[in-house]
Short mmCIF file of C-alpha atoms and ligand atoms in Angstrom, two decimals:
data_model
loop_
_atom_site.label_atom_id
_atom_site.label_comp_id
_atom_site.label_asym_id
_atom_site.label_seq_id
_atom_site.Cartn_x
_atom_site.Cartn_y
_atom_site.Cartn_z
CA MET A 180 72.55 70.70 109.19
CA ALA A 181 74.40 71.77 106.20
CA ARG A 182 72.15 71.79 102.60
CA LEU A 183 73.66 71.33 99.33
CA ILE A 184 72.12 71.26 96.05
CA ILE A 185 74.12 69.41 93.02
CA ASN A 186 72.89 69.97 89.50
CA ALA A 187 74.03 66.99 88.33
CA ASP A 188 72.65 68.07 84.86
CA LEU A 189 74.26 71.26 83.86
CA GLY A 190 78.69 70.43 83.88
CA LYS A 191 80.24 72.07 81.34
CA HIS A 192 83.69 71.56 81.88
CA LYS A 193 85.96 68.54 82.06
CA ILE A 194 88.42 68.24 85.60
CA ASP A 195 91.51 67.86 83.88
CA LYS A 196 93.27 64.74 85.46
CA ASN A 197 96.59 66.62 85.03
CA ILE A 198 94.95 68.53 88.15
CA TYR A 199 96.64 65.19 89.99
CA GLY A 200 99.86 65.34 88.62
CA HIS A 201 102.96 65.27 90.69
CA PHE A 202 106.77 66.88 91.06
CA ALA A 203 109.77 65.37 91.61
CA GLU A 204 112.91 66.90 91.94
CA HIS A 205 116.69 66.20 92.82
CA LEU A 206 116.21 67.56 96.60
CA GLY A 207 117.22 65.53 99.21
CA ARG A 208 115.94 61.58 98.85
CA CYS A 209 113.58 62.19 96.22
CA ILE A 210 114.87 61.11 93.98
CA TYR A 211 118.15 59.23 94.75
CA GLU A 212 117.05 56.40 97.60
CA GLY A 213 113.33 57.64 97.30
CA ILE A 214 112.74 56.68 93.45
CA TRP A 215 116.67 55.60 92.03
CA VAL A 216 118.48 53.26 93.80
CA GLY A 217 120.54 52.31 90.83
CA GLU A 218 120.30 48.87 88.92
CA ASP A 219 122.78 46.84 91.29
CA SER A 220 120.69 47.68 94.61
CA PRO A 221 119.80 44.63 96.85
CA ILE A 222 116.46 46.88 97.06
CA PRO A 223 114.23 45.28 94.33
CA ASN A 224 114.14 47.73 91.24
CA THR A 225 113.40 47.92 87.47
CA ARG A 226 116.30 49.72 85.41
CA GLY A 227 117.54 50.72 88.82
CA ILE A 228 114.11 52.34 89.78
CA ARG A 229 112.50 50.96 92.82
CA ASN A 230 109.76 48.74 92.18
CA ASP A 231 107.33 49.43 95.60
CA VAL A 232 107.53 52.56 94.82
CA ILE A 233 106.34 52.25 90.99
CA GLU A 234 103.52 50.09 92.10
CA ALA A 235 102.54 52.43 94.64
CA LEU A 236 102.34 55.51 92.22
CA LYS A 237 100.83 53.32 89.69
CA LYS A 238 97.98 52.39 92.01
CA ILE A 239 96.63 56.38 92.21
CA LYS A 240 96.87 56.79 88.21
CA PRO A 241 99.70 59.70 88.15
CA PRO A 242 98.63 61.85 85.09
CA VAL A 243 101.88 63.78 84.90
CA LEU A 244 105.29 64.32 86.73
CA ARG A 245 107.38 67.06 86.74
CA TRP A 246 111.07 66.95 86.89
CA PRO A 247 113.97 67.94 87.74
CA GLY A 248 113.10 70.41 89.65
CA GLY A 249 112.49 73.37 91.12
CA CYS A 250 115.61 75.49 91.87
CA PHE A 251 117.42 72.34 91.07
CA ALA A 252 116.21 72.95 87.58
CA ASP A 253 117.65 76.28 86.97
CA GLU A 254 121.30 74.55 87.95
CA TYR A 255 120.87 71.14 85.64
CA HIS A 256 122.94 70.59 82.40
CA TRP A 257 120.92 68.11 81.03
CA LYS A 258 124.20 67.15 78.80
CA ASP A 259 125.65 66.24 82.64
CA GLY A 260 122.88 63.37 82.57
CA VAL A 261 123.16 61.33 79.85
CA GLY A 262 125.74 58.85 78.25
CA PRO A 263 127.74 56.00 80.32
CA LYS A 264 126.65 56.46 83.84
CA GLU A 265 130.38 56.45 85.28
CA SER A 266 131.35 58.80 82.92
CA ARG A 267 128.68 61.32 84.01
CA PRO A 268 130.18 64.26 85.96
CA ARG A 269 129.83 64.29 89.71
CA MET A 270 128.96 67.89 90.84
CA ILE A 271 127.56 69.34 94.42
CA ASN A 272 123.67 70.22 94.43
CA THR A 273 124.46 73.64 96.21
CA HIS A 274 120.83 74.46 96.15
CA TRP A 275 119.88 71.19 98.26
CA GLY A 276 121.97 70.18 100.98
CA GLY A 277 125.09 70.33 99.43
CA VAL A 278 125.35 66.79 98.66
CA VAL A 279 127.05 65.07 95.72
CA GLU A 280 125.05 64.82 92.82
CA ASN A 281 126.05 61.65 90.28
CA ASN A 282 123.57 62.17 87.82
CA HIS A 283 122.89 58.71 87.74
CA PHE A 284 119.19 59.97 86.80
CA GLY A 285 118.86 61.62 83.99
CA THR A 286 116.96 62.19 80.75
CA HIS A 287 116.74 58.48 79.83
CA GLU A 288 116.26 57.49 83.61
CA PHE A 289 113.30 59.66 84.18
CA PHE A 290 111.48 59.06 80.53
CA ASP A 291 111.96 55.45 81.92
CA LEU A 292 110.45 56.16 85.36
CA CYS A 293 107.23 57.86 83.77
CA GLU A 294 106.67 55.03 81.31
CA LEU A 295 106.30 52.33 84.70
CA ILE A 296 104.28 54.74 86.46
CA GLY A 297 102.26 55.36 83.19
CA ALA A 298 102.68 59.51 83.83
CA GLU A 299 103.07 62.00 81.17
CA PRO A 300 106.48 63.84 81.09
CA TYR A 301 106.97 67.21 81.84
CA ILE A 302 110.40 69.11 82.11
CA CYS A 303 111.43 72.51 83.67
CA GLY A 304 114.22 73.45 81.26
CA ASN A 305 117.12 76.05 82.92
CA VAL A 306 116.75 79.50 82.19
CA GLY A 307 118.51 80.73 85.25
CA SER A 308 121.64 79.51 84.37
CA GLY A 309 121.45 77.53 81.28
CA THR A 310 121.80 78.75 77.95
CA ILE A 311 118.71 79.13 74.87
CA TYR A 312 121.23 76.93 72.75
CA GLU A 313 121.62 74.20 75.57
CA MET A 314 117.51 74.16 76.15
CA GLN A 315 116.93 74.08 72.38
CA GLN A 316 119.22 71.14 71.85
CA TRP A 317 117.73 69.33 74.58
CA VAL A 318 114.29 69.52 72.93
CA GLU A 319 116.01 68.20 69.78
CA TYR A 320 117.49 65.37 71.74
CA ILE A 321 114.53 64.47 73.05
CA ASN A 322 111.87 64.92 70.25
CA PHE A 323 113.55 65.08 67.00
CA ASP A 324 113.29 62.12 64.55
CA GLY A 325 115.71 63.09 61.87
CA GLU A 326 119.59 63.63 61.43
CA SER A 327 121.34 65.94 63.62
CA PRO A 328 124.15 65.42 66.18
CA MET A 329 121.64 65.48 69.30
CA THR A 330 119.65 62.57 67.45
CA GLU A 331 122.84 60.58 66.71
CA TRP A 332 123.81 61.16 70.32
CA ARG A 333 120.36 59.69 71.79
CA ARG A 334 120.57 56.81 69.53
CA LYS A 335 124.09 56.16 70.47
CA ASN A 336 122.81 56.33 74.44
CA GLY A 337 120.45 53.49 73.80
CA ARG A 338 117.21 55.71 72.64
CA GLU A 339 116.13 54.75 69.33
CA LYS A 340 112.72 56.76 68.48
CA PRO A 341 112.09 60.12 69.83
CA TRP A 342 109.79 60.43 73.08
CA GLY A 343 107.45 62.67 72.24
CA LEU A 344 107.19 65.42 75.33
CA LYS A 345 104.56 67.33 75.59
CA TYR A 346 104.78 69.49 78.29
CA PHE A 347 107.81 72.17 78.82
CA GLY A 348 108.49 74.71 81.35
CA VAL A 349 110.33 77.63 80.61
CA GLY A 350 112.55 78.29 83.83
CA ASN A 351 111.52 77.62 87.57
CA GLU A 352 110.90 80.63 90.09
CA ASN A 353 112.56 83.28 88.10
CA TRP A 354 111.43 85.44 90.09
CA GLY A 355 113.54 83.72 92.65
CA CYS A 356 116.29 80.55 92.80
CA GLY A 357 115.86 80.92 88.95
CA GLY A 358 117.79 84.25 88.25
CA SER A 359 115.86 87.01 90.47
CA MET A 360 114.43 88.42 88.01
CA ARG A 361 111.19 91.20 87.52
CA ALA A 362 108.87 90.21 86.02
CA GLU A 363 108.84 93.08 83.10
CA HIS A 364 112.85 91.36 82.53
CA TYR A 365 111.28 87.43 82.91
CA ALA A 366 108.53 88.14 80.43
CA ASP A 367 111.16 88.76 77.42
CA VAL A 368 113.64 86.09 78.42
CA TYR A 369 110.73 84.19 78.10
CA ARG A 370 109.65 84.92 75.07
CA ASN A 371 113.16 84.71 74.00
CA TYR A 372 114.06 81.17 74.94
CA GLN A 373 110.52 79.85 73.86
CA THR A 374 111.18 80.46 70.38
CA TYR A 375 113.77 77.69 70.40
CA VAL A 376 111.73 75.08 72.12
CA ARG A 377 110.76 73.56 68.77
CA ASN A 378 107.61 71.92 67.86
CA TYR A 379 109.07 68.48 65.46
CA GLY A 380 106.99 66.13 63.87
CA GLY A 381 103.46 66.19 64.57
CA ASN A 382 104.42 66.69 68.39
CA LYS A 383 103.26 69.85 69.63
CA ILE A 384 104.65 71.15 72.84
CA PHE A 385 102.71 72.60 75.47
CA LYS A 386 104.80 75.40 76.65
CA ILE A 387 104.71 76.75 80.36
CA ALA A 388 106.05 79.79 81.63
CA CYS A 389 107.05 80.73 84.97
CA GLY A 390 104.20 81.95 86.85
CA PRO A 391 103.47 84.11 90.37
CA ARG A 392 104.58 83.26 93.64
CA GLY A 393 101.43 83.46 95.47
CA ASP A 394 99.67 86.62 95.59
CA ASP A 395 102.37 88.52 93.36
CA TYR A 396 99.27 89.50 90.88
CA HIS A 397 101.58 91.81 88.90
CA TRP A 398 103.51 89.14 87.43
CA THR A 399 100.50 87.41 86.08
CA GLU A 400 99.61 90.86 84.58
CA VAL A 401 102.67 91.52 83.04
CA MET A 402 103.15 88.00 81.37
CA MET A 403 99.67 87.84 80.75
CA ARG A 404 100.00 91.15 78.88
CA GLU A 405 103.74 90.48 77.52
CA ALA A 406 104.05 87.17 76.60
CA ARG A 407 100.16 85.72 76.18
CA TYR A 408 100.57 84.49 72.77
CA VAL A 409 103.49 82.48 73.01
CA MET A 410 102.84 80.67 75.78
CA ASP A 411 100.34 78.06 77.19
CA GLY A 412 100.08 77.56 80.87
CA LEU A 413 101.60 79.89 83.44
CA ALA A 414 102.41 78.27 86.78
CA LEU A 415 101.46 79.46 90.22
CA HIS A 416 103.44 78.30 93.04
CA TYR A 417 102.00 78.13 96.31
CA TYR A 418 103.09 76.55 99.39
CA THR A 419 100.66 76.27 102.45
CA ARG A 420 102.68 77.25 105.79
CA LEU A 421 102.04 78.56 108.86
CA VAL A 422 104.13 81.90 108.20
CA ASP A 423 105.35 82.99 104.96
CA PRO A 424 109.43 83.10 104.96
CA ALA A 425 108.90 85.88 102.85
CA LYS A 426 107.10 88.40 105.08
CA VAL A 427 108.55 87.11 108.66
CA ARG A 428 112.46 85.79 108.36
CA ASN A 429 113.85 82.89 110.15
CA ALA A 430 110.21 82.02 110.78
CA ASN A 431 109.61 78.88 112.44
CA ARG A 432 107.45 77.06 109.99
CA GLY A 433 106.14 74.36 112.70
CA SER A 434 106.41 70.76 113.63
CA ALA A 435 104.79 68.66 110.62
CA THR A 436 103.51 66.24 113.78
CA GLU A 437 103.53 68.13 116.88
CA PHE A 438 100.81 70.87 117.09
CA GLY A 439 97.72 71.94 118.57
CA GLU A 440 94.15 73.03 116.89
CA ASN A 441 95.67 76.84 116.77
CA GLU A 442 98.35 75.42 114.17
CA TRP A 443 95.60 73.14 112.78
CA PHE A 444 93.10 76.25 112.13
CA THR A 445 95.66 78.35 110.61
CA ILE A 446 96.59 75.26 108.23
CA MET A 447 93.07 74.95 107.20
CA GLU A 448 93.09 79.00 106.42
CA LYS A 449 95.91 78.84 104.27
CA ALA A 450 94.83 75.88 102.38
CA LEU A 451 91.61 77.64 101.40
CA PHE A 452 93.63 81.02 100.62
CA THR A 453 94.10 78.72 97.50
CA ASP A 454 91.10 79.24 96.17
CA GLU A 455 91.27 83.63 96.61
CA LEU A 456 94.41 82.93 94.76
CA VAL A 457 93.54 80.91 91.89
CA ARG A 458 90.19 83.11 91.40
CA ARG A 459 92.22 86.85 91.49
CA HIS A 460 94.94 85.67 88.99
CA SER A 461 92.41 83.95 86.70
CA THR A 462 90.61 86.96 86.72
CA ILE A 463 93.52 88.99 85.55
CA MET A 464 94.17 86.24 82.72
CA ASP A 465 90.31 86.67 81.40
CA VAL A 466 91.09 90.14 80.95
CA TYR A 467 93.60 89.27 78.57
CA ASP A 468 92.55 85.65 77.51
CA PRO A 469 88.47 85.47 77.84
CA GLU A 470 88.73 82.37 76.11
CA LYS A 471 90.70 81.28 78.88
CA ARG A 472 93.23 79.44 76.37
CA VAL A 473 95.92 79.88 79.02
CA ALA A 474 96.20 77.34 81.78
CA LEU A 475 96.80 78.49 85.02
CA ILE A 476 99.47 75.44 86.50
CA VAL A 477 99.63 75.14 89.80
CA ASP A 478 102.86 73.42 89.60
CA GLU A 479 103.94 73.75 93.37
CA TRP A 480 101.56 73.14 95.92
CA GLY A 481 101.74 71.68 99.12
CA THR A 482 102.50 72.06 103.02
CA TRP A 483 105.89 72.76 104.21
CA TYR A 484 106.86 72.53 108.02
CA GLU A 485 110.29 72.19 109.95
CA VAL A 486 112.51 69.10 108.70
CA GLU A 487 111.78 66.00 110.97
CA PRO A 488 114.50 66.51 114.34
CA GLY A 489 117.83 65.21 113.56
CA THR A 490 117.51 65.04 109.40
CA ASN A 491 119.25 67.45 107.14
CA PRO A 492 117.68 71.36 106.90
CA GLY A 493 118.40 71.09 102.86
CA PHE A 494 116.09 68.04 102.29
CA LEU A 495 112.73 69.21 103.42
CA TYR A 496 112.20 65.71 104.73
CA GLN A 497 108.60 66.39 106.70
CA GLN A 498 106.25 63.52 108.24
CA ASN A 499 102.35 63.83 107.01
CA THR A 500 99.58 63.46 109.32
CA LEU A 501 95.41 63.86 108.96
CA ARG A 502 95.92 67.50 108.57
CA ASP A 503 97.85 67.53 105.32
CA ALA A 504 95.09 64.93 103.96
CA LEU A 505 92.80 67.86 104.54
CA VAL A 506 95.13 70.64 103.10
CA ALA A 507 95.28 67.85 99.30
CA GLY A 508 91.51 67.55 99.81
CA ILE A 509 90.37 71.33 100.13
CA SER A 510 93.25 72.19 97.46
CA LEU A 511 92.44 69.33 94.99
CA ASN A 512 88.52 70.93 95.60
CA ILE A 513 89.59 74.23 94.99
CA PHE A 514 91.10 72.94 91.82
CA ASN A 515 88.41 71.00 90.66
CA ASN A 516 86.01 73.60 91.07
CA HIS A 517 88.23 76.21 88.87
CA CYS A 518 88.86 73.80 86.04
CA ASP A 519 87.97 75.77 83.54
CA ARG A 520 91.45 77.80 83.96
CA VAL A 521 93.18 75.11 86.05
CA ARG A 522 94.57 72.41 84.02
CA MET A 523 97.26 71.14 85.39
CA ALA A 524 98.64 70.93 88.92
CA ASN A 525 101.96 69.62 90.98
CA ILE A 526 101.86 68.77 94.90
CA ALA A 527 105.27 69.37 95.70
CA GLN A 528 106.85 66.63 96.34
CA THR A 529 106.48 62.69 95.47
CA VAL A 530 108.57 60.76 97.63
CA ASN A 531 110.61 61.75 101.06
CA VAL A 532 110.01 65.74 100.41
CA LEU A 533 107.52 68.27 101.36
CA GLN A 534 104.21 66.83 101.62
CA ALA A 535 105.66 63.40 99.62
CA MET A 536 102.89 60.38 98.44
CA ILE A 537 105.49 57.94 99.93
CA LEU A 538 108.31 57.99 102.48
CA THR A 539 111.27 55.28 102.39
CA GLU A 540 113.59 54.42 104.81
CA GLY A 541 116.35 52.23 103.10
CA GLU A 542 114.26 48.75 101.93
CA LYS A 543 110.98 50.40 103.60
CA MET A 544 108.42 52.11 102.11
CA ILE A 545 105.28 53.50 103.59
CA VAL A 546 102.36 55.73 101.95
CA THR A 547 101.06 58.97 103.60
CA PRO A 548 97.57 60.03 104.82
CA THR A 549 98.36 62.77 101.30
CA TYR A 550 98.55 59.69 99.02
CA HIS A 551 95.00 58.14 100.24
CA VAL A 552 93.55 61.42 99.51
CA PHE A 553 95.17 61.07 95.71
CA ASP A 554 94.17 57.72 95.72
CA MET A 555 90.36 58.27 96.77
CA TYR A 556 89.95 61.31 94.59
CA LYS A 557 91.56 60.10 91.14
CA VAL A 558 87.79 59.18 90.67
CA HIS A 559 87.41 62.73 89.39
CA GLN A 560 90.16 62.28 86.78
CA ASP A 561 88.88 63.65 83.54
CA ALA A 562 85.26 63.80 85.07
CA THR A 563 82.76 66.69 84.32
CA LEU A 564 82.78 68.92 87.30
CA LEU A 565 79.26 69.62 88.25
CA PRO A 566 77.99 72.81 89.88
CA PHE A 567 76.75 73.29 93.48
CA ASP A 568 75.19 75.47 96.25
CA LEU A 569 76.64 74.73 99.84
CA GLN A 570 75.35 76.28 103.04
CA CYS A 571 76.91 74.85 105.96
CA ASP A 572 77.92 75.98 109.44
CA ASP A 573 81.56 77.58 109.92
CA TYR A 574 84.11 75.95 111.74
CA VAL A 575 84.60 78.41 114.48
CA PHE A 576 88.22 78.85 116.57
CA GLU A 577 88.41 81.43 119.09
CA ASP A 578 87.55 84.96 116.80
CA LYS A 579 88.14 82.94 113.52
CA ALA A 580 85.95 81.02 111.20
CA VAL A 581 86.30 79.26 108.02
CA PRO A 582 83.37 77.06 106.16
CA GLN A 583 83.18 73.98 107.86
CA ILE A 584 83.09 72.20 104.43
CA SER A 585 84.67 72.15 101.02
CA LEU A 586 83.29 70.17 98.35
CA SER A 587 83.33 69.42 95.10
CA ALA A 588 81.21 66.87 92.79
CA SER A 589 81.75 65.48 89.24
CA LYS A 590 80.17 62.66 86.83
CA ASP A 591 82.45 60.67 85.05
CA ALA A 592 81.90 58.91 81.61
CA ASP A 593 79.93 56.06 83.23
CA GLU A 594 77.41 58.22 84.96
CA VAL A 595 78.45 57.56 88.11
CA ILE A 596 78.85 61.21 90.48
CA HIS A 597 81.67 61.59 92.57
CA ILE A 598 81.65 64.12 95.66
CA SER A 599 84.44 64.64 97.88
CA LEU A 600 83.53 66.06 100.78
CA CYS A 601 86.36 67.55 103.88
CA ASN A 602 84.85 68.21 107.39
CA LEU A 603 87.46 70.84 108.41
CA ASP A 604 86.36 70.79 111.82
CA PRO A 605 87.94 68.82 114.58
CA HIS A 606 85.00 69.10 116.97
CA ASN A 607 81.80 68.54 115.31
CA GLY A 608 80.59 66.42 112.67
CA ALA A 609 78.49 67.64 109.89
CA ASN A 610 74.83 66.72 108.42
CA ILE A 611 74.66 67.05 104.70
CA ASP A 612 71.25 67.00 103.03
CA CYS A 613 71.69 66.98 99.27
CA GLU A 614 69.15 67.62 96.62
CA LEU A 615 70.65 66.11 93.52
CA ARG A 616 68.87 67.59 90.62
CA GLY A 617 68.59 65.71 87.18
CA PHE A 618 69.57 62.79 88.57
CA LYS A 619 67.97 60.10 90.07
CA ALA A 620 70.26 57.92 92.73
CA SER A 621 69.84 54.36 93.22
CA ALA A 622 73.18 53.23 95.45
CA ILE A 623 75.52 55.37 97.30
CA SER A 624 78.92 53.76 98.69
CA GLY A 625 81.85 55.82 99.69
CA GLU A 626 85.51 55.80 101.29
CA ILE A 627 86.41 57.85 104.56
CA LEU A 628 89.99 59.16 105.88
CA THR A 629 90.15 59.88 109.20
CA SER A 630 91.08 59.19 112.72
CA SER A 631 90.49 60.57 116.51
CA GLU A 632 93.65 62.98 116.96
CA MET A 633 94.76 65.28 114.39
CA ASN A 634 98.13 64.36 113.90
CA THR A 635 97.78 60.68 113.30
CA HIS A 636 100.41 59.60 110.50
CA ASN A 637 101.66 56.44 109.10
CA THR A 638 105.36 55.35 110.31
CA PHE A 639 107.65 52.35 109.37
CA ASP A 640 106.84 50.75 112.46
CA ASN A 641 102.98 51.69 111.94
CA PRO A 642 102.53 52.08 108.44
CA GLU A 643 98.68 51.29 108.50
CA ALA A 644 97.81 53.87 111.54
CA ILE A 645 95.50 55.83 108.95
CA LYS A 646 94.58 54.61 106.08
CA PRO A 647 90.70 54.80 103.82
CA THR A 648 87.97 52.19 105.40
CA GLU A 649 84.23 52.29 104.13
CA PHE A 650 82.17 54.95 104.72
CA LYS A 651 78.59 53.83 105.84
CA GLY A 652 77.45 57.20 106.72
CA ALA A 653 75.53 58.23 103.66
CA THR A 654 71.87 56.70 102.71
CA ILE A 655 69.50 58.08 99.68
CA THR A 656 66.72 59.75 99.93
CA GLU A 657 63.73 61.14 98.39
CA LYS A 658 65.57 63.91 96.55
CA GLY A 659 68.92 63.03 96.73
CA PHE A 660 70.91 61.65 99.72
CA SER A 661 71.92 62.57 103.07
CA ALA A 662 75.45 61.73 105.25
CA ASP A 663 77.09 62.39 108.47
CA ILE A 664 80.63 63.61 107.71
CA PRO A 665 82.33 63.22 111.15
CA PRO A 666 84.53 65.82 111.98
CA MET A 667 88.32 66.05 110.64
CA SER A 668 87.95 63.76 107.68
CA VAL A 669 87.74 63.50 103.94
CA VAL A 670 84.70 61.52 102.47
CA VAL A 671 84.48 60.66 98.97
CA LEU A 672 80.53 59.21 97.81
CA ASN A 673 80.01 57.53 94.57
CA ILE A 674 76.60 57.78 93.37
CA LYS A 675 74.50 55.68 90.93
O1 AHR B 867 109.33 72.22 96.31
C1 AHR B 867 110.71 72.52 97.01
C2 AHR B 867 111.37 74.06 96.37
O2 AHR B 867 110.45 75.10 96.58
C3 AHR B 867 111.03 74.22 94.84
O3 AHR B 867 112.76 73.63 94.26
C4 AHR B 867 111.34 75.80 94.19
O4 AHR B 867 110.85 76.02 93.32
C5 AHR B 867 110.10 75.92 95.66
O5 AHR B 867 110.71 76.98 96.11
#
């Protein structure tokens, strides 16, 4: 029996909807085919963007979308991606698979996509191989309303009014693919570049600095010490993987679909490690910024396995199972529970890459178990986080153990309580007795995502092998509710 106390009247912090953000890079079949098919494609599209993907994304309410990379961002020269498509240069995407990038999806197309799916655009600029001037002009092209060569060019290219971009990243992984810099060097480079990311009119840009790779606490320390006054967010990257390739060279990343309990357990452990990362980076940030003005932004996270057999290793195309759904649920619970500091997160990536929401094959499209978790959890967006205490059993595997249950709870503007619960144990259910303090429950409903196998996934032949169903395992009690959470499941409860 697990004991849970939720303090329904003590919520202080808002769960920023941007925690439910996404990331789409010019990588493999994410942008090209996954999102952009071109106006002349037989695949139904709106100005070149696939309609099925637009509809699927709209349903999960994507608050923000990061683009164009990733490692691609520090090789991207934005001027190649505006103007008549036939005269846009073709280049090699050297970082990802060595394929031709025809630049047909550029700035205008990105803003169009964001508008179609209702997401706030978040652009990552090129520091590694781009100039300050180039970055300055990009922001001017996007946001300036007056007279200038950049605004003239934008108008000539079909956009009269500025877009009012809010989120801008000054480089990506500048400790690695974005320039192999030391923290001390990047801190100065960041200060320099960000100076020219101008605010135009009333539009204030939220500036995001490259943050640490996983547990590189030194990076956070240096950036907060040297550059906190000129940043609004610091971007942590953490991927859930069986082994860290930086620590074990040429490590096999394991299959996305063929695995046993050993790999299941390890991935759960690695997902839970996100909590330690967020806590320790936040502790360093607290020293320099006790008011928590600077946000910790986890703008790349998700699972990373070997690519699907027979696919281009540079395309990072992987399947997505119930195990990934648990990783999504655990990670989002962690971000919610640290929403006083974590104010944006962007899962990698939206379509056909890493822990994708959506997979496509020609004109066919399916959604993944991770997509369903985003759909179920969307009730937390902009709701008030509720503090809780949980005592639960451990999920024990061989000589290791992790808590069986991960959860977060919130109250929305209509006073409805939402509780997202993950049972990590593939064998044992969890009976939860919950006391809801400061709230009289009268009705409870919910949804569950689960399966009898750890590796259940949707395919183009069986697109609904795993999808949410109504959850009937919860009842109202005198003090709150009780619920039976089945093994390896993600449950979201709604209480009125
Ligand atoms: O998401 C794939 C890659 O992972 C990104 O391009 C890079 O930023 C990270 O290393």
